[in-house]
mmCIF file with all atom_site columns, C-alpha atoms in Angstrom:
data_model
loop_
_atom_site.group_PDB
_atom_site.id
_atom_site.type_symbol
_atom_site.label_atom_id
_atom_site.label_alt_id
_atom_site.label_comp_id
_atom_site.label_asym_id
_atom_site.label_entity_id
_atom_site.label_seq_id
_atom_site.pdbx_PDB_ins_code
_atom_site.Cartn_x
_atom_site.Cartn_y
_atom_site.Cartn_z
_atom_site.occupancy
_atom_site.B_iso_or_equiv
_atom_site.pdbx_formal_charge
_atom_site.auth_seq_id
_atom_site.auth_comp_id
_atom_site.auth_asym_id
_atom_site.auth_atom_id
_atom_site.pdbx_PDB_model_num
ATOM 1   C CA . MET K 1 1   ? -19.848 -47.131 107.360 1.00 0.00 ? 832 MET K CA 1
ATOM 2   C CA . LYS K 1 2   ? -16.798 -44.954 106.905 1.00 0.00 ? 833 LYS K CA 1
ATOM 3   C CA . TYR K 1 3   ? -17.391 -41.275 105.852 1.00 0.00 ? 834 TYR K CA 1
ATOM 4   C CA . ILE K 1 4   ? -14.724 -39.015 103.454 1.00 0.00 ? 835 ILE K CA 1
ATOM 5   C CA . PRO K 1 5   ? -15.113 -35.545 101.811 1.00 0.00 ? 836 PRO K CA 1
ATOM 6   C CA . LEU K 1 6   ? -16.719 -35.618 98.544  1.00 0.00 ? 837 LEU K CA 1
ATOM 7   C CA . ALA K 1 7   ? -13.056 -33.975 97.073  1.00 0.00 ? 838 ALA K CA 1
ATOM 8   C CA . ASN K 1 8   ? -10.989 -36.877 98.069  1.00 0.00 ? 839 ASN K CA 1
ATOM 9   C CA . LEU K 1 9   ? -12.615 -38.649 95.055  1.00 0.00 ? 840 LEU K CA 1
ATOM 10  C CA . LYS K 1 10  ? -10.178 -36.805 93.401  1.00 0.00 ? 841 LYS K CA 1
ATOM 11  C CA . ASN K 1 11  ? -7.589  -39.244 94.236  1.00 0.00 ? 842 ASN K CA 1
ATOM 12  C CA . THR K 1 12  ? -9.009  -42.344 91.976  1.00 0.00 ? 843 THR K CA 1
ATOM 13  C CA . THR K 1 13  ? -5.835  -45.026 93.094  1.00 0.00 ? 844 THR K CA 1
ATOM 14  C CA . GLY K 1 14  ? -6.611  -44.045 96.754  1.00 0.00 ? 845 GLY K CA 1
ATOM 15  C CA . ILE K 1 15  ? -10.491 -44.116 96.898  1.00 0.00 ? 846 ILE K CA 1
ATOM 16  C CA . VAL K 1 16  ? -10.347 -47.077 95.056  1.00 0.00 ? 847 VAL K CA 1
ATOM 17  C CA . ALA K 1 17  ? -8.041  -48.749 97.497  1.00 0.00 ? 848 ALA K CA 1
ATOM 18  C CA . PHE K 1 18  ? -9.859  -47.454 100.455 1.00 0.00 ? 849 PHE K CA 1
ATOM 19  C CA . CYS K 1 19  ? -13.184 -48.891 99.049  1.00 0.00 ? 850 CYS K CA 1
ATOM 20  C CA . LYS K 1 20  ? -11.240 -52.051 98.916  1.00 0.00 ? 851 LYS K CA 1
ATOM 21  C CA . ASP K 1 21  ? -10.074 -51.810 102.259 1.00 0.00 ? 852 ASP K CA 1
ATOM 22  C CA . ALA K 1 22  ? -13.034 -50.627 103.899 1.00 0.00 ? 853 ALA K CA 1
ATOM 23  C CA . LYS K 1 23  ? -15.032 -53.866 103.008 1.00 0.00 ? 854 LYS K CA 1
ATOM 24  C CA . GLU K 1 24  ? -18.353 -51.643 103.745 1.00 0.00 ? 855 GLU K CA 1
ATOM 25  C CA . ILE K 1 25  ? -20.182 -48.749 102.139 1.00 0.00 ? 856 ILE K CA 1
ATOM 26  C CA . VAL K 1 26  ? -18.436 -45.669 102.456 1.00 0.00 ? 857 VAL K CA 1
ATOM 27  C CA . ILE K 1 27  ? -20.365 -41.965 102.069 1.00 0.00 ? 858 ILE K CA 1
ATOM 28  C CA . ALA K 1 28  ? -18.702 -39.267 100.351 1.00 0.00 ? 859 ALA K CA 1
ATOM 29  C CA . ASN K 1 29  ? -19.897 -35.936 101.974 1.00 0.00 ? 860 ASN K CA 1
ATOM 30  C CA . ARG K 1 30  ? -20.241 -32.300 100.794 1.00 0.00 ? 861 ARG K CA 1
ATOM 31  C CA . ASN K 1 31  ? -20.769 -29.686 103.423 1.00 0.00 ? 862 ASN K CA 1
ATOM 32  C CA . GLY K 1 32  ? -21.027 -32.258 106.173 1.00 0.00 ? 863 GLY K CA 1
ATOM 33  C CA . LEU K 1 33  ? -23.979 -33.772 104.282 1.00 0.00 ? 864 LEU K CA 1
ATOM 34  C CA . PRO K 1 34  ? -24.385 -37.243 102.511 1.00 0.00 ? 865 PRO K CA 1
ATOM 35  C CA . LYS K 1 35  ? -23.660 -36.876 98.787  1.00 0.00 ? 866 LYS K CA 1
ATOM 36  C CA . LEU K 1 36  ? -22.432 -40.177 97.385  1.00 0.00 ? 867 LEU K CA 1
ATOM 37  C CA . VAL K 1 37  ? -22.481 -44.095 98.421  1.00 0.00 ? 868 VAL K CA 1
ATOM 38  C CA . LEU K 1 38  ? -19.319 -46.116 97.086  1.00 0.00 ? 869 LEU K CA 1
ATOM 39  C CA . MET K 1 39  ? -18.595 -49.710 97.764  1.00 0.00 ? 870 MET K CA 1
ATOM 40  C CA . SER K 1 40  ? -16.121 -51.976 96.214  1.00 0.00 ? 871 SER K CA 1
ATOM 41  C CA . ARG K 1 41  ? -17.387 -54.601 93.877  1.00 0.00 ? 872 ARG K CA 1
ATOM 42  C CA . GLU K 1 42  ? -17.238 -57.016 96.744  1.00 0.00 ? 873 GLU K CA 1
ATOM 43  C CA . VAL K 1 43  ? -19.536 -55.271 98.512  1.00 0.00 ? 874 VAL K CA 1
ATOM 44  C CA . TYR K 1 44  ? -21.851 -54.077 96.117  1.00 0.00 ? 875 TYR K CA 1
ATOM 45  C CA . GLU K 1 45  ? -22.352 -58.433 95.151  1.00 0.00 ? 876 GLU K CA 1
ATOM 46  C CA . ASN K 1 46  ? -22.469 -59.464 98.859  1.00 0.00 ? 877 ASN K CA 1
ATOM 47  C CA . GLY K 1 47  ? -24.253 -56.869 100.479 1.00 0.00 ? 878 GLY K CA 1
ATOM 48  C CA . LEU K 1 48  ? -26.301 -53.838 98.627  1.00 0.00 ? 879 LEU K CA 1
ATOM 49  C CA . GLY K 1 49  ? -27.017 -55.401 95.101  1.00 0.00 ? 880 GLY K CA 1
ATOM 50  C CA . ARG K 1 50  ? -27.489 -58.565 96.112  1.00 0.00 ? 881 ARG K CA 1
ATOM 51  C CA . LEU K 1 51  ? -30.169 -57.587 98.970  1.00 0.00 ? 882 LEU K CA 1
ATOM 52  C CA . THR K 1 52  ? -31.524 -54.341 97.724  1.00 0.00 ? 883 THR K CA 1
ATOM 53  C CA . ASP K 1 53  ? -31.926 -55.102 93.877  1.00 0.00 ? 884 ASP K CA 1
ATOM 54  C CA . ARG K 1 54  ? -34.102 -57.898 95.527  1.00 0.00 ? 885 ARG K CA 1
ATOM 55  C CA . VAL K 1 55  ? -36.655 -55.034 96.775  1.00 0.00 ? 886 VAL K CA 1
ATOM 56  C CA . LEU K 1 56  ? -36.206 -52.976 93.785  1.00 0.00 ? 887 LEU K CA 1
ATOM 57  C CA . LEU K 1 57  ? -37.508 -55.990 91.896  1.00 0.00 ? 888 LEU K CA 1
ATOM 58  C CA . ASN K 1 58  ? -40.712 -56.051 93.864  1.00 0.00 ? 889 ASN K CA 1
ATOM 59  C CA . VAL K 1 59  ? -41.126 -52.191 94.320  1.00 0.00 ? 890 VAL K CA 1
ATOM 60  C CA . HIS K 1 60  ? -39.683 -50.617 91.063  1.00 0.00 ? 891 HIS K CA 1
ATOM 61  C CA . ARG K 1 61  ? -40.014 -53.438 88.362  1.00 0.00 ? 892 ARG K CA 1
ATOM 62  C CA . ASP K 1 62  ? -39.416 -51.152 85.495  1.00 0.00 ? 893 ASP K CA 1
ATOM 63  C CA . MET K 1 63  ? -37.190 -49.561 86.916  1.00 0.00 ? 894 MET K CA 1
ATOM 64  C CA . GLU K 1 64  ? -33.082 -50.617 85.452  1.00 0.00 ? 895 GLU K CA 1
ATOM 65  C CA . LEU K 1 65  ? -30.877 -51.015 88.553  1.00 0.00 ? 896 LEU K CA 1
ATOM 66  C CA . VAL K 1 66  ? -27.739 -50.373 87.013  1.00 0.00 ? 897 VAL K CA 1
ATOM 67  C CA . ALA K 1 67  ? -26.702 -47.100 84.853  1.00 0.00 ? 898 ALA K CA 1
ATOM 68  C CA . GLU K 1 68  ? -23.948 -47.276 82.159  1.00 0.00 ? 899 GLU K CA 1
ATOM 69  C CA . PRO K 1 69  ? -20.676 -47.630 83.672  1.00 0.00 ? 900 PRO K CA 1
ATOM 70  C CA . VAL K 1 70  ? -18.329 -44.657 84.185  1.00 0.00 ? 901 VAL K CA 1
ATOM 71  C CA . LEU K 1 71  ? -14.463 -44.107 83.903  1.00 0.00 ? 902 LEU K CA 1
ATOM 72  C CA . ILE K 1 72  ? -12.814 -43.368 86.743  1.00 0.00 ? 903 ILE K CA 1
ATOM 73  C CA . ARG K 1 73  ? -11.059 -40.476 85.098  1.00 0.00 ? 904 ARG K CA 1
ATOM 74  C CA . THR K 1 74  ? -14.736 -38.881 85.821  1.00 0.00 ? 905 THR K CA 1
ATOM 75  C CA . PHE K 1 75  ? -13.767 -38.644 89.659  1.00 0.00 ? 906 PHE K CA 1
ATOM 76  C CA . ASN K 1 76  ? -11.442 -36.298 88.457  1.00 0.00 ? 907 ASN K CA 1
ATOM 77  C CA . ASN K 1 77  ? -14.181 -33.588 88.882  1.00 0.00 ? 908 ASN K CA 1
ATOM 78  C CA . PRO K 1 78  ? -16.731 -34.330 92.003  1.00 0.00 ? 909 PRO K CA 1
ATOM 79  C CA . ALA K 1 79  ? -19.203 -32.351 90.997  1.00 0.00 ? 910 ALA K CA 1
ATOM 80  C CA . GLU K 1 80  ? -19.631 -34.366 87.670  1.00 0.00 ? 911 GLU K CA 1
ATOM 81  C CA . ILE K 1 81  ? -19.861 -37.931 89.453  1.00 0.00 ? 912 ILE K CA 1
ATOM 82  C CA . VAL K 1 82  ? -22.909 -35.861 91.789  1.00 0.00 ? 913 VAL K CA 1
ATOM 83  C CA . ARG K 1 83  ? -24.725 -34.988 88.599  1.00 0.00 ? 914 ARG K CA 1
ATOM 84  C CA . ILE K 1 84  ? -24.654 -38.627 87.153  1.00 0.00 ? 915 ILE K CA 1
ATOM 85  C CA . CYS K 1 85  ? -25.734 -40.202 90.257  1.00 0.00 ? 916 CYS K CA 1
ATOM 86  C CA . GLU K 1 86  ? -28.461 -37.729 90.705  1.00 0.00 ? 917 GLU K CA 1
ATOM 87  C CA . ASN K 1 87  ? -29.518 -37.975 87.099  1.00 0.00 ? 918 ASN K CA 1
ATOM 88  C CA . GLU K 1 88  ? -29.228 -42.078 87.159  1.00 0.00 ? 919 GLU K CA 1
ATOM 89  C CA . ILE K 1 89  ? -32.155 -41.356 90.002  1.00 0.00 ? 920 ILE K CA 1
ATOM 90  C CA . GLY K 1 90  ? -32.123 -44.992 91.647  1.00 0.00 ? 921 GLY K CA 1
ATOM 91  C CA . LYS K 1 91  ? -29.423 -46.262 89.865  1.00 0.00 ? 922 LYS K CA 1
ATOM 92  C CA . VAL K 1 92  ? -25.620 -48.050 90.723  1.00 0.00 ? 923 VAL K CA 1
ATOM 93  C CA . VAL K 1 93  ? -23.572 -46.542 88.493  1.00 0.00 ? 924 VAL K CA 1
ATOM 94  C CA . PRO K 1 94  ? -20.266 -49.017 87.748  1.00 0.00 ? 925 PRO K CA 1
ATOM 95  C CA . VAL K 1 95  ? -16.659 -47.170 87.820  1.00 0.00 ? 926 VAL K CA 1
ATOM 96  C CA . LEU K 1 96  ? -14.568 -48.802 85.337  1.00 0.00 ? 927 LEU K CA 1
ATOM 97  C CA . ARG K 1 97  ? -10.640 -48.476 85.820  1.00 0.00 ? 928 ARG K CA 1
ATOM 98  C CA . ASN K 1 98  ? -8.599  -50.482 83.310  1.00 0.00 ? 929 ASN K CA 1
ATOM 99  C CA . GLY K 1 99  ? -11.950 -51.873 81.919  1.00 0.00 ? 930 GLY K CA 1
ATOM 100 C CA . VAL K 1 100 ? -13.185 -53.223 85.196  1.00 0.00 ? 931 VAL K CA 1
ATOM 101 C CA . ASP K 1 101 ? -15.704 -52.606 87.404  1.00 0.00 ? 932 ASP K CA 1
ATOM 102 C CA . GLU K 1 102 ? -13.827 -51.667 90.500  1.00 0.00 ? 933 GLU K CA 1
ATOM 103 C CA . ILE K 1 103 ? -16.300 -49.689 92.317  1.00 0.00 ? 934 ILE K CA 1
ATOM 104 C CA . TYR K 1 104 ? -19.694 -48.629 92.245  1.00 0.00 ? 935 TYR K CA 1
ATOM 105 C CA . VAL K 1 105 ? -21.362 -45.248 93.401  1.00 0.00 ? 936 VAL K CA 1
ATOM 106 C CA . MET K 1 106 ? -25.061 -44.107 93.855  1.00 0.00 ? 937 MET K CA 1
ATOM 107 C CA . ASP K 1 107 ? -26.914 -41.239 94.804  1.00 0.00 ? 938 ASP K CA 1
ATOM 108 C CA . TYR K 1 108 ? -27.123 -41.016 98.817  1.00 0.00 ? 939 TYR K CA 1
ATOM 109 C CA . GLU K 1 109 ? -30.760 -40.580 98.763  1.00 0.00 ? 940 GLU K CA 1
ATOM 110 C CA . ALA K 1 110 ? -31.482 -43.230 96.195  1.00 0.00 ? 941 ALA K CA 1
ATOM 111 C CA . TYR K 1 111 ? -29.490 -45.572 98.716  1.00 0.00 ? 942 TYR K CA 1
ATOM 112 C CA . ARG K 1 112 ? -31.601 -44.274 102.008 1.00 0.00 ? 943 ARG K CA 1
ATOM 113 C CA . MET K 1 113 ? -35.167 -45.343 99.740  1.00 0.00 ? 944 MET K CA 1
ATOM 114 C CA . ARG K 1 114 ? -33.236 -48.834 98.590  1.00 0.00 ? 945 ARG K CA 1
ATOM 115 C CA . LYS K 1 115 ? -32.299 -49.592 102.075 1.00 0.00 ? 946 LYS K CA 1
ATOM 116 C CA . GLU K 1 116 ? -35.629 -48.202 103.874 1.00 0.00 ? 947 GLU K CA 1
ATOM 117 C CA . SER K 1 117 ? -37.451 -50.705 101.205 1.00 0.00 ? 948 SER K CA 1
ATOM 118 C CA . PHE K 1 118 ? -35.434 -53.397 102.033 1.00 0.00 ? 949 PHE K CA 1
ATOM 119 C CA . ILE K 1 119 ? -36.090 -53.131 105.821 1.00 0.00 ? 950 ILE K CA 1
ATOM 120 C CA . LYS K 1 120 ? -39.827 -52.724 104.927 1.00 0.00 ? 951 LYS K CA 1
ATOM 121 C CA . LEU K 1 121 ? -39.501 -55.928 102.748 1.00 0.00 ? 952 LEU K CA 1
ATOM 122 C CA . LEU K 1 122 ? -37.828 -57.894 105.641 1.00 0.00 ? 953 LEU K CA 1
ATOM 123 C CA . ARG K 1 123 ? -40.489 -56.482 107.836 1.00 0.00 ? 954 ARG K CA 1
ATOM 124 C CA . ASN K 1 124 ? -43.467 -57.844 105.435 1.00 0.00 ? 955 ASN K CA 1
ATOM 125 C CA . GLU K 1 125 ? -41.873 -61.270 105.079 1.00 0.00 ? 956 GLU K CA 1
ATOM 126 C CA . GLU K 1 126 ? -40.951 -61.806 109.416 1.00 0.00 ? 957 GLU K CA 1
ATOM 127 C CA . LYS K 1 127 ? -44.604 -60.728 109.642 1.00 0.00 ? 958 LYS K CA 1
ATOM 128 C CA . ARG K 1 128 ? -45.586 -62.977 106.922 1.00 0.00 ? 959 ARG K CA 1
ATOM 129 C CA . LYS K 1 129 ? -43.753 -66.116 108.362 1.00 0.00 ? 960 LYS K CA 1
ATOM 130 C CA . VAL K 1 130 ? -45.832 -65.314 112.101 1.00 0.00 ? 961 VAL K CA 1
ATOM 131 C CA . GLU K 1 131 ? -49.122 -64.991 110.339 1.00 0.00 ? 962 GLU K CA 1
ATOM 132 C CA . ASP K 1 132 ? -48.494 -68.321 108.260 1.00 0.00 ? 963 ASP K CA 1
ATOM 133 C CA . THR K 1 133 ? -47.407 -70.234 111.642 1.00 0.00 ? 964 THR K CA 1
ATOM 134 C CA . PHE K 1 134 ? -50.309 -69.701 113.212 1.00 0.00 ? 965 PHE K CA 1
ATOM 135 C CA . LEU K 1 135 ? -52.246 -70.577 110.344 1.00 0.00 ? 966 LEU K CA 1
ATOM 136 C CA . LEU K 1 136 ? -50.886 -73.699 110.618 1.00 0.00 ? 967 LEU K CA 1
#
């Protein structure tokens, strides 16, 4: 994971390029505490999106997984993007630039919960495989 100050979100072109180049999750901090998780579309589709949405489908079947998209200019006001993510509890927020979802952002606590749920699911699946092996 890479870390950046929340104030760096104002540089919208730079943040999109940074997320794409990082090829991993980027944490935006405020006063040293994680506030937001940002990721490129590639990271979302190949990692967090595919794996953790599967977990959330099992854990929170009625919950929408993706919020309404926001425009990249919202990043000019970091407090606004934090507010949007906090209001969209547990949802990934697509960020549009020129009509294309370039990056995804979500509240850090929602990310942490998804990650913990995914780890728990993996452990349960492994346990089930071991139990099934012994039943044969």
